[in-house]
Amino acid sequence: MISKPMKPMKSLAASAGLVGVTCLLAFVTPVHEAAAAAGAQSARTAASSTAKAWTASGEVSCTSTYAGQAKRLAAGIAGALGDRRSTVSLTLDDRDTGTTCLLGPHRRFDAASVVKPVILGALLWARHGELSPQEKALARKMIVESDNDATEVLWKELSTAGTDGSSRPVKLEQFLRAVHMDETVPDPDGSFGLTRVTAPDLVKLLRAFRGEGGVLTPAAGSYALGLMRDVEADQRWGTPASAPVGAEVHVKNGWLQRTGKAHRPADRGDWRINSMAAFTGRGYDYDLVVLTENNRAPAGHPAREGYLYGIDTIEAAAKAVNMDLRAVGKAAGASPPMTPDRTVEAALALGGTVVGPAGHRMLVRNAAKGAA
C-alpha cells in the first residue's frame, strides 16, 4: 500500500536550505548554442535523418529534417544524463522543425500530478467543452495550484461505482481511447496519482489540447493550455529549463515519494519526479515530456535530496533540448535566446515574477510534504 498524493505545503520551513545538496551544473554553454545556431543556418534537408546515442536508461533516438540537429540532440541528451542514476523516459515532438526524440517510449511511470491535465482533458471531453462554474473553479485549483482535494472531486465525477462497491474512472478511460493514449493505465485501487503513464501518451494529450484529432474543441484545448500557462510560480521547474524567451510555456509537474510500505522493495522511499510542457508562440510549437524514477536520497540524507535530484535530472535533459531548439529558432528569425540559468528563474519570468537564488529553496516546501 502507498499513501495517496498530498497537497504541497504552503509555508517554507527555516531549515529548508540546500546546504550539502549537490546541484547539477548546466552542461550546455553559449559555445554549444552558437554551434547549434551555426548548424541551423543550413536549409532543411530533403529527407529527415536519425541519430542515436546511449544512456543508462537506454537508447535515445532523434530524427530531424534539419542537418545535424538529430545528432546534436541525441548527443546532448545522452551527455546530460550520462552520470545520472535516475531512470528516465523522454519524448520531444517539434512539429515546426520536424524533430522528434524518444528515450524509453514504452516505459510506464507513476504519474503523480502529471495525470491532472489528463483528468482535465477527460472532463472537457465528457462535458463537450462546457464546464460548470464549480467545475471551472475545481479545474483551476487542480492545475494551477496542484490541489489534490479538487482533483479527487473531479476524478470521482469521471468515475462509475460498481455493484461490488468499487469505482472505476470510466469516462477517463473512454477519453484515453479517444486520444489513443493506449499505454496509460489508471490505478486499479483508484489512486489518481498512481495512474501509469508514458511520455509519448502525454505528448498525445498536449497535441489534443492543440486541436489535433478533433477530440476536443479548440476552445476547450485553449482553456486547458491556459491553465497550464498559469501554473503557480514555484511549480514551474523541469521541462521549461532554458526555454526560449518570449515563448509561452504551458507546464505541469508531478512529484510523489513512494512510502516504505510499497509492494516492490525497489519502490520504497523512491521519488517519482515528472514534467511536461508545451512551448508555443514566437515561432515555436513543440512538446517535451520527461518522466523519472529512482531518485532516492542517500541513506541518512534528507528525503528532499531525492526530490531535488529528480528535478536536476529533468532540467539537465530539458536544457539540452531547449537550447538546441531555441538556437534553431534564432537562426530562423525567432526571438533571441536568453542567458543560460537555473530554469526556475527563467520560467518564472514568463509569469512576470523573477526569483533569484531563493528559487530552489521554494521548491523544498513542495518536497517536504511528499507528493503532488
Tab-separated table of C-alpha atoms in Angstrom:
chain	number	residue	atom	x	y	z
A	1	MET	CA	0.000	0.000	0.000
A	2	ILE	CA	1.104	3.585	-0.531
A	3	SER	CA	-0.388	6.832	0.582
A	4	LYS	CA	-2.254	8.971	-1.914
A	5	PRO	CA	-0.542	12.164	-3.124
A	6	MET	CA	-0.705	15.014	-0.639
A	7	LYS	CA	-1.033	18.712	-1.264
A	8	PRO	CA	2.218	20.741	-1.260
A	9	MET	CA	2.945	22.751	1.873
A	10	LYS	CA	2.261	26.457	1.641
A	11	SER	CA	4.923	27.502	4.178
A	12	LEU	CA	8.675	27.314	3.977
A	13	ALA	CA	10.494	25.845	6.932
A	14	ALA	CA	13.504	27.788	8.120
A	15	SER	CA	15.597	24.654	7.867
A	16	ALA	CA	14.867	24.148	4.194
A	17	GLY	CA	18.257	25.321	2.970
A	18	LEU	CA	20.109	23.341	0.410
A	19	VAL	CA	23.440	23.073	2.232
A	20	GLY	CA	25.059	19.812	1.309
A	21	VAL	CA	22.844	19.166	-1.712
A	22	THR	CA	24.879	18.856	-4.852
A	23	CYS	CA	23.152	20.509	-7.797
A	24	LEU	CA	23.935	19.590	-11.363
A	25	LEU	CA	25.533	22.462	-13.229
A	26	ALA	CA	24.280	23.317	-16.685
A	27	PHE	CA	26.419	21.429	-19.137
A	28	VAL	CA	25.270	23.450	-22.128
A	29	THR	CA	27.252	26.628	-22.669
A	30	PRO	CA	26.848	29.575	-25.035
A	31	VAL	CA	29.534	27.932	-27.171
A	32	HIS	CA	27.344	24.876	-27.631
A	33	GLU	CA	24.415	27.086	-28.512
A	34	ALA	CA	26.453	29.066	-31.010
A	35	ALA	CA	27.460	25.831	-32.697
A	36	ALA	CA	23.843	24.740	-32.844
A	37	ALA	CA	22.799	28.070	-34.318
A	38	ALA	CA	25.502	27.813	-36.959
A	39	GLY	CA	24.301	24.364	-37.900
A	40	ALA	CA	20.746	25.599	-38.088
A	41	GLN	CA	21.649	28.130	-40.758
A	42	SER	CA	21.552	25.267	-43.233
A	43	ALA	CA	18.271	24.753	-45.022
A	44	ARG	CA	16.166	21.744	-44.169
A	45	THR	CA	17.373	18.572	-45.785
A	46	ALA	CA	15.319	16.830	-48.437
A	47	ALA	CA	14.777	13.895	-46.090
A	48	SER	CA	14.950	13.514	-42.348
A	49	SER	CA	17.965	11.998	-40.645
A	50	THR	CA	18.148	9.929	-37.459
A	51	ALA	CA	20.861	9.754	-34.824
A	52	LYS	CA	21.121	7.586	-31.740
A	53	ALA	CA	23.075	7.626	-28.506
A	54	TRP	CA	23.138	5.505	-25.382
A	55	THR	CA	22.205	6.460	-21.842
A	56	ALA	CA	21.904	4.453	-18.639
A	57	SER	CA	18.130	4.430	-19.309
A	58	GLY	CA	18.560	3.014	-22.814
A	59	GLU	CA	18.858	4.340	-26.336
A	60	VAL	CA	17.821	7.882	-27.200
A	61	SER	CA	16.843	8.264	-30.843
A	62	CYS	CA	16.325	11.640	-32.516
A	63	THR	CA	15.047	12.435	-36.010
A	64	SER	CA	15.078	15.842	-37.696
A	65	THR	CA	14.750	17.474	-41.083
A	66	TYR	CA	17.488	19.949	-40.121
A	67	ALA	CA	21.002	18.912	-40.990
A	68	GLY	CA	22.950	17.894	-37.914
A	69	GLN	CA	20.173	18.558	-35.431
A	70	ALA	CA	19.306	14.934	-34.718
A	71	LYS	CA	22.929	14.168	-33.922
A	72	ARG	CA	23.289	17.240	-31.684
A	73	LEU	CA	20.125	16.460	-29.753
A	74	ALA	CA	20.871	12.770	-29.251
A	75	ALA	CA	24.407	13.556	-28.088
A	76	GLY	CA	23.222	16.419	-25.895
A	77	ILE	CA	20.550	14.364	-24.138
A	78	ALA	CA	22.935	11.455	-23.642
A	79	GLY	CA	25.562	13.822	-22.249
A	80	ALA	CA	23.065	15.410	-19.872
A	81	LEU	CA	22.029	12.039	-18.497
A	82	GLY	CA	25.479	10.483	-18.583
A	83	ASP	CA	26.136	10.425	-14.839
A	84	ARG	CA	22.562	10.474	-13.561
A	85	ARG	CA	21.236	7.477	-11.659
A	86	SER	CA	17.618	8.407	-12.397
A	87	THR	CA	15.635	6.121	-14.684
A	88	VAL	CA	14.363	8.402	-17.448
A	89	SER	CA	11.860	8.442	-20.286
A	90	LEU	CA	11.777	11.421	-22.656
A	91	THR	CA	9.681	12.424	-25.636
A	92	LEU	CA	10.205	15.536	-27.758
A	93	ASP	CA	7.829	16.436	-30.570
A	94	ASP	CA	8.618	19.608	-32.544
A	95	ARG	CA	6.259	19.999	-35.465
A	96	ASP	CA	7.887	23.237	-36.624
A	97	THR	CA	11.317	21.727	-37.233
A	98	GLY	CA	10.135	18.174	-37.918
A	99	THR	CA	12.134	16.963	-34.944
A	100	THR	CA	11.400	14.121	-32.535
A	101	CYS	CA	13.375	12.412	-29.780
A	102	LEU	CA	12.465	9.247	-27.896
A	103	LEU	CA	14.009	7.611	-24.859
A	104	GLY	CA	12.227	4.690	-23.205
A	105	PRO	CA	8.941	5.417	-25.011
A	106	HIS	CA	7.075	2.358	-23.704
A	107	ARG	CA	8.255	2.563	-20.105
A	108	ARG	CA	5.408	3.336	-17.705
A	109	PHE	CA	5.837	5.614	-14.681
A	110	ASP	CA	3.668	6.636	-11.736
A	111	ALA	CA	2.077	9.850	-12.966
A	112	ALA	CA	1.812	11.856	-9.745
A	113	SER	CA	0.360	15.237	-10.770
A	114	VAL	CA	1.050	14.987	-14.496
A	115	VAL	CA	-2.186	12.971	-14.528
A	116	LYS	CA	-4.076	16.164	-13.696
A	117	PRO	CA	-4.071	17.519	-17.287
A	118	VAL	CA	-5.349	14.075	-18.323
A	119	ILE	CA	-8.220	14.430	-15.852
A	120	LEU	CA	-8.899	17.927	-17.174
A	121	GLY	CA	-8.925	16.669	-20.761
A	122	ALA	CA	-11.318	13.863	-19.868
A	123	LEU	CA	-13.627	16.283	-18.062
A	124	LEU	CA	-13.678	18.710	-21.011
A	125	TRP	CA	-14.356	15.806	-23.380
A	126	ALA	CA	-17.156	14.401	-21.206
A	127	ARG	CA	-18.777	17.839	-20.895
A	128	HIS	CA	-18.321	18.697	-24.592
A	129	GLY	CA	-16.121	21.605	-23.578
A	130	GLU	CA	-18.697	23.226	-21.294
A	131	LEU	CA	-17.775	23.115	-17.615
A	132	SER	CA	-19.983	24.394	-14.823
A	133	PRO	CA	-18.718	27.302	-12.706
A	134	GLN	CA	-17.941	24.845	-9.897
A	135	GLU	CA	-16.025	22.560	-12.255
A	136	LYS	CA	-14.041	25.512	-13.581
A	137	ALA	CA	-13.088	26.533	-10.059
A	138	LEU	CA	-12.008	22.976	-9.235
A	139	ALA	CA	-10.107	22.644	-12.525
A	140	ARG	CA	-8.168	25.841	-11.842
A	141	LYS	CA	-7.209	24.660	-8.363
A	142	MET	CA	-6.226	21.246	-9.735
A	143	ILE	CA	-3.922	22.581	-12.461
A	144	VAL	CA	-2.695	25.961	-11.259
A	145	GLU	CA	-2.251	25.047	-7.567
A	146	SER	CA	-1.922	21.247	-7.971
A	147	ASP	CA	-4.653	20.892	-5.355
A	148	ASN	CA	-5.317	17.222	-4.623
A	149	ASP	CA	-8.676	17.707	-2.932
A	150	ALA	CA	-10.051	19.384	-6.056
A	151	THR	CA	-8.566	16.585	-8.143
A	152	GLU	CA	-10.328	13.923	-6.057
A	153	VAL	CA	-13.681	15.606	-6.664
A	154	LEU	CA	-13.167	15.736	-10.435
A	155	TRP	CA	-11.774	12.172	-10.504
A	156	LYS	CA	-14.997	10.980	-8.855
A	157	GLU	CA	-17.066	12.872	-11.442
A	158	LEU	CA	-15.368	10.780	-14.122
A	159	SER	CA	-15.899	7.525	-12.210
A	160	THR	CA	-18.723	5.000	-12.021
A	161	ALA	CA	-19.447	2.859	-8.970
A	162	GLY	CA	-19.646	-0.890	-9.484
A	163	THR	CA	-22.079	-3.293	-7.853
A	164	ASP	CA	-19.278	-4.530	-5.597
A	165	GLY	CA	-18.690	-1.056	-4.209
A	166	SER	CA	-15.578	-0.406	-6.292
A	167	SER	CA	-15.204	2.634	-8.525
A	168	ARG	CA	-13.665	2.977	-11.980
A	169	PRO	CA	-12.864	6.205	-13.857
A	170	VAL	CA	-14.942	5.039	-16.826
A	171	LYS	CA	-15.182	8.416	-18.555
A	172	LEU	CA	-11.449	8.940	-18.205
A	173	GLU	CA	-10.834	5.518	-19.748
A	174	GLN	CA	-13.119	6.438	-22.648
A	175	PHE	CA	-11.197	9.666	-23.164
A	176	LEU	CA	-7.902	7.775	-23.173
A	177	ARG	CA	-9.198	5.602	-26.004
A	178	ALA	CA	-10.429	8.640	-27.935
A	179	VAL	CA	-6.983	10.288	-27.739
A	180	HIS	CA	-5.200	6.966	-28.380
A	181	MET	CA	-3.340	7.142	-25.090
A	182	ASP	CA	-3.198	3.369	-25.236
A	183	GLU	CA	-0.407	2.849	-22.714
A	184	THR	CA	-1.923	4.926	-19.902
A	185	VAL	CA	-3.423	2.758	-17.159
A	186	PRO	CA	-5.424	4.079	-14.172
A	187	ASP	CA	-4.511	2.631	-10.787
A	188	PRO	CA	-6.797	-0.344	-10.047
A	189	ASP	CA	-7.134	0.829	-6.433
A	190	GLY	CA	-8.357	4.256	-7.520
A	191	SER	CA	-5.377	6.450	-6.627
A	192	PHE	CA	-5.201	9.074	-9.365
A	193	GLY	CA	-1.520	9.782	-8.655
A	194	LEU	CA	-0.599	6.151	-9.301
A	195	THR	CA	-2.008	6.188	-12.810
A	196	ARG	CA	0.704	4.690	-15.016
A	197	VAL	CA	1.687	6.902	-17.943
A	198	THR	CA	4.220	7.037	-20.768
A	199	ALA	CA	5.921	10.125	-22.159
A	200	PRO	CA	4.525	9.662	-25.721
A	201	ASP	CA	0.983	9.374	-24.346
A	202	LEU	CA	1.326	12.709	-22.554
A	203	VAL	CA	2.554	14.303	-25.795
A	204	LYS	CA	-0.618	12.965	-27.437
A	205	LEU	CA	-2.600	14.772	-24.762
A	206	LEU	CA	-0.788	18.052	-25.404
A	207	ARG	CA	-1.448	17.664	-29.115
A	208	ALA	CA	-5.137	17.057	-28.383
A	209	PHE	CA	-5.115	20.352	-26.469
A	210	ARG	CA	-3.791	21.957	-29.699
A	211	GLY	CA	-6.855	20.586	-31.544
A	212	GLU	CA	-5.278	17.575	-33.243
A	213	GLY	CA	-7.663	14.701	-33.875
A	214	GLY	CA	-10.756	16.763	-33.167
A	215	VAL	CA	-11.272	15.100	-29.770
A	216	LEU	CA	-11.524	18.457	-28.000
A	217	THR	CA	-12.925	21.708	-29.299
A	218	PRO	CA	-10.396	24.485	-29.972
A	219	ALA	CA	-11.883	26.469	-27.090
A	220	ALA	CA	-11.559	23.526	-24.702
A	221	GLY	CA	-7.952	22.924	-25.694
A	222	SER	CA	-7.054	26.588	-25.315
A	223	TYR	CA	-8.688	26.598	-21.896
A	224	ALA	CA	-6.587	23.631	-20.770
A	225	LEU	CA	-3.348	25.144	-22.067
A	226	GLY	CA	-4.272	28.440	-20.435
A	227	LEU	CA	-4.485	26.809	-17.023
A	228	MET	CA	-1.103	25.153	-17.579
A	229	ARG	CA	0.325	28.532	-18.574
A	230	ASP	CA	-0.899	29.923	-15.222
A	231	VAL	CA	0.679	27.244	-13.006
A	232	GLU	CA	1.995	28.716	-9.772
A	233	ALA	CA	5.479	30.197	-9.844
A	234	ASP	CA	7.195	27.687	-7.566
A	235	GLN	CA	5.927	24.773	-9.663
A	236	ARG	CA	7.387	25.961	-12.967
A	237	TRP	CA	10.557	23.883	-12.837
A	238	GLY	CA	11.600	20.957	-15.001
A	239	THR	CA	10.961	20.933	-18.736
A	240	PRO	CA	10.898	24.761	-19.036
A	241	ALA	CA	14.648	24.809	-18.283
A	242	SER	CA	16.292	27.361	-20.619
A	243	ALA	CA	13.069	27.824	-22.579
A	244	PRO	CA	13.133	30.326	-25.463
A	245	VAL	CA	12.496	33.906	-24.385
A	246	GLY	CA	9.034	35.031	-25.390
A	247	ALA	CA	7.650	31.532	-25.912
A	248	GLU	CA	4.572	30.677	-23.853
A	249	VAL	CA	5.322	27.737	-21.596
A	250	HIS	CA	2.367	25.573	-20.581
A	251	VAL	CA	3.686	23.300	-17.834
A	252	LYS	CA	2.512	20.698	-15.337
A	253	ASN	CA	4.814	18.849	-12.982
A	254	GLY	CA	4.358	15.907	-10.668
A	255	TRP	CA	6.238	14.676	-7.641
A	256	LEU	CA	5.477	11.730	-5.404
A	257	GLN	CA	7.519	9.773	-2.892
A	258	ARG	CA	6.613	6.115	-2.517
A	259	THR	CA	6.225	5.013	1.084
A	260	GLY	CA	8.221	2.388	2.929
A	261	LYS	CA	5.219	0.071	2.532
A	262	ALA	CA	5.322	-0.047	-1.277
A	263	HIS	CA	4.824	-3.564	-2.625
A	264	ARG	CA	8.110	-3.625	-4.512
A	265	PRO	CA	11.175	-3.102	-2.296
A	266	ALA	CA	12.795	-1.093	-5.110
A	267	ASP	CA	9.941	1.453	-4.878
A	268	ARG	CA	10.215	2.150	-1.169
A	269	GLY	CA	11.269	5.729	-0.477
A	270	ASP	CA	11.794	6.481	-4.159
A	271	TRP	CA	10.766	9.797	-5.680
A	272	ARG	CA	8.806	9.949	-8.929
A	273	ILE	CA	9.572	13.331	-10.493
A	274	ASN	CA	7.851	14.209	-13.774
A	275	SER	CA	7.479	17.271	-16.004
A	276	MET	CA	5.540	18.030	-19.173
A	277	ALA	CA	5.316	21.256	-21.164
A	278	ALA	CA	4.062	22.712	-24.417
A	279	PHE	CA	6.014	25.622	-25.931
A	280	THR	CA	4.083	27.962	-28.229
A	281	GLY	CA	4.344	31.421	-29.750
A	282	ARG	CA	7.235	33.323	-31.364
A	283	GLY	CA	7.511	30.612	-33.996
A	284	TYR	CA	7.801	27.735	-31.517
A	285	ASP	CA	5.457	24.749	-31.468
A	286	TYR	CA	6.841	21.787	-29.569
A	287	ASP	CA	6.142	19.499	-26.636
A	288	LEU	CA	8.583	17.974	-24.173
A	289	VAL	CA	7.825	15.329	-21.543
A	290	VAL	CA	10.382	13.873	-19.131
A	291	LEU	CA	9.418	11.188	-16.599
A	292	THR	CA	11.793	9.886	-13.925
A	293	GLU	CA	12.095	7.455	-11.058
A	294	ASN	CA	14.983	6.050	-8.996
A	295	ASN	CA	15.579	9.439	-7.406
A	296	ARG	CA	16.255	8.078	-3.942
A	297	ALA	CA	18.107	10.196	-1.360
A	298	PRO	CA	21.292	8.592	0.009
A	299	ALA	CA	20.880	6.793	3.333
A	300	GLY	CA	20.845	9.236	6.216
A	301	HIS	CA	20.192	12.251	3.989
A	302	PRO	CA	17.029	14.394	3.954
A	303	ALA	CA	14.283	12.999	1.706
A	304	ARG	CA	14.139	16.278	-0.233
A	305	GLU	CA	17.502	15.454	-1.787
A	306	GLY	CA	15.825	12.744	-3.850
A	307	TYR	CA	13.180	15.242	-4.934
A	308	LEU	CA	15.776	17.796	-5.998
A	309	TYR	CA	17.883	15.134	-7.683
A	310	GLY	CA	14.955	14.231	-9.930
A	311	ILE	CA	14.401	17.879	-10.812
A	312	ASP	CA	18.069	18.282	-11.700
A	313	THR	CA	17.889	15.237	-13.967
A	314	ILE	CA	14.878	16.618	-15.834
A	315	GLU	CA	16.363	20.088	-16.157
A	316	ALA	CA	19.650	18.769	-17.498
A	317	ALA	CA	17.860	16.931	-20.306
A	318	ALA	CA	15.478	19.833	-20.920
A	319	LYS	CA	18.352	22.306	-21.284
A	320	ALA	CA	19.929	20.111	-23.934
A	321	VAL	CA	16.668	20.133	-25.876
A	322	ASN	CA	15.508	23.707	-25.351
A	323	MET	CA	18.858	25.359	-26.044
A	324	ASP	CA	19.225	23.489	-29.303
A	325	LEU	CA	15.680	24.253	-30.443
A	326	ARG	CA	15.903	27.914	-29.499
A	327	ALA	CA	19.176	28.150	-31.437
A	328	VAL	CA	17.374	26.784	-34.488
A	329	GLY	CA	14.592	29.277	-33.837
A	330	LYS	CA	17.104	32.121	-33.615
A	331	ALA	CA	18.572	31.142	-36.977
A	332	ALA	CA	15.060	31.082	-38.400
A	333	GLY	CA	14.245	34.534	-37.016
A	334	ALA	CA	12.543	33.679	-33.730
A	335	SER	CA	13.179	35.586	-30.512
A	336	PRO	CA	16.790	35.602	-29.238
A	337	PRO	CA	17.930	33.120	-26.622
A	338	MET	CA	18.324	34.095	-23.001
A	339	THR	CA	21.335	33.676	-20.787
A	340	PRO	CA	21.566	30.068	-19.545
A	341	ASP	CA	20.466	29.900	-15.931
A	342	ARG	CA	18.620	27.794	-13.428
A	343	THR	CA	15.242	27.262	-15.049
A	344	VAL	CA	13.193	28.351	-12.044
A	345	GLU	CA	14.208	31.957	-12.640
A	346	ALA	CA	13.699	31.560	-16.400
A	347	ALA	CA	10.241	30.057	-16.217
A	348	LEU	CA	9.059	32.476	-13.547
A	349	ALA	CA	9.955	35.384	-15.793
A	350	LEU	CA	7.150	34.270	-18.108
A	351	GLY	CA	4.719	34.864	-15.292
A	352	GLY	CA	6.048	38.340	-14.549
A	353	THR	CA	7.903	37.433	-11.354
A	354	VAL	CA	11.632	36.787	-11.341
A	355	VAL	CA	13.048	34.806	-8.445
A	356	GLY	CA	16.709	34.984	-7.580
A	357	PRO	CA	18.877	32.383	-5.817
A	358	ALA	CA	16.000	31.568	-3.453
A	359	GLY	CA	14.185	29.885	-6.328
A	360	HIS	CA	15.266	26.399	-5.393
A	361	ARG	CA	14.561	26.955	-1.736
A	362	MET	CA	10.959	27.496	-2.792
A	363	LEU	CA	10.932	24.010	-4.262
A	364	VAL	CA	11.845	22.441	-0.934
A	365	ARG	CA	8.481	23.348	0.530
A	366	ASN	CA	6.844	21.147	-2.093
A	367	ALA	CA	9.138	18.245	-1.250
A	368	ALA	CA	8.504	18.486	2.448
A	369	LYS	CA	5.001	17.004	2.229
A	370	GLY	CA	5.918	14.270	-0.153
A	371	ALA	CA	3.801	14.456	-3.290
A	372	ALA	CA	1.678	16.430	-5.672
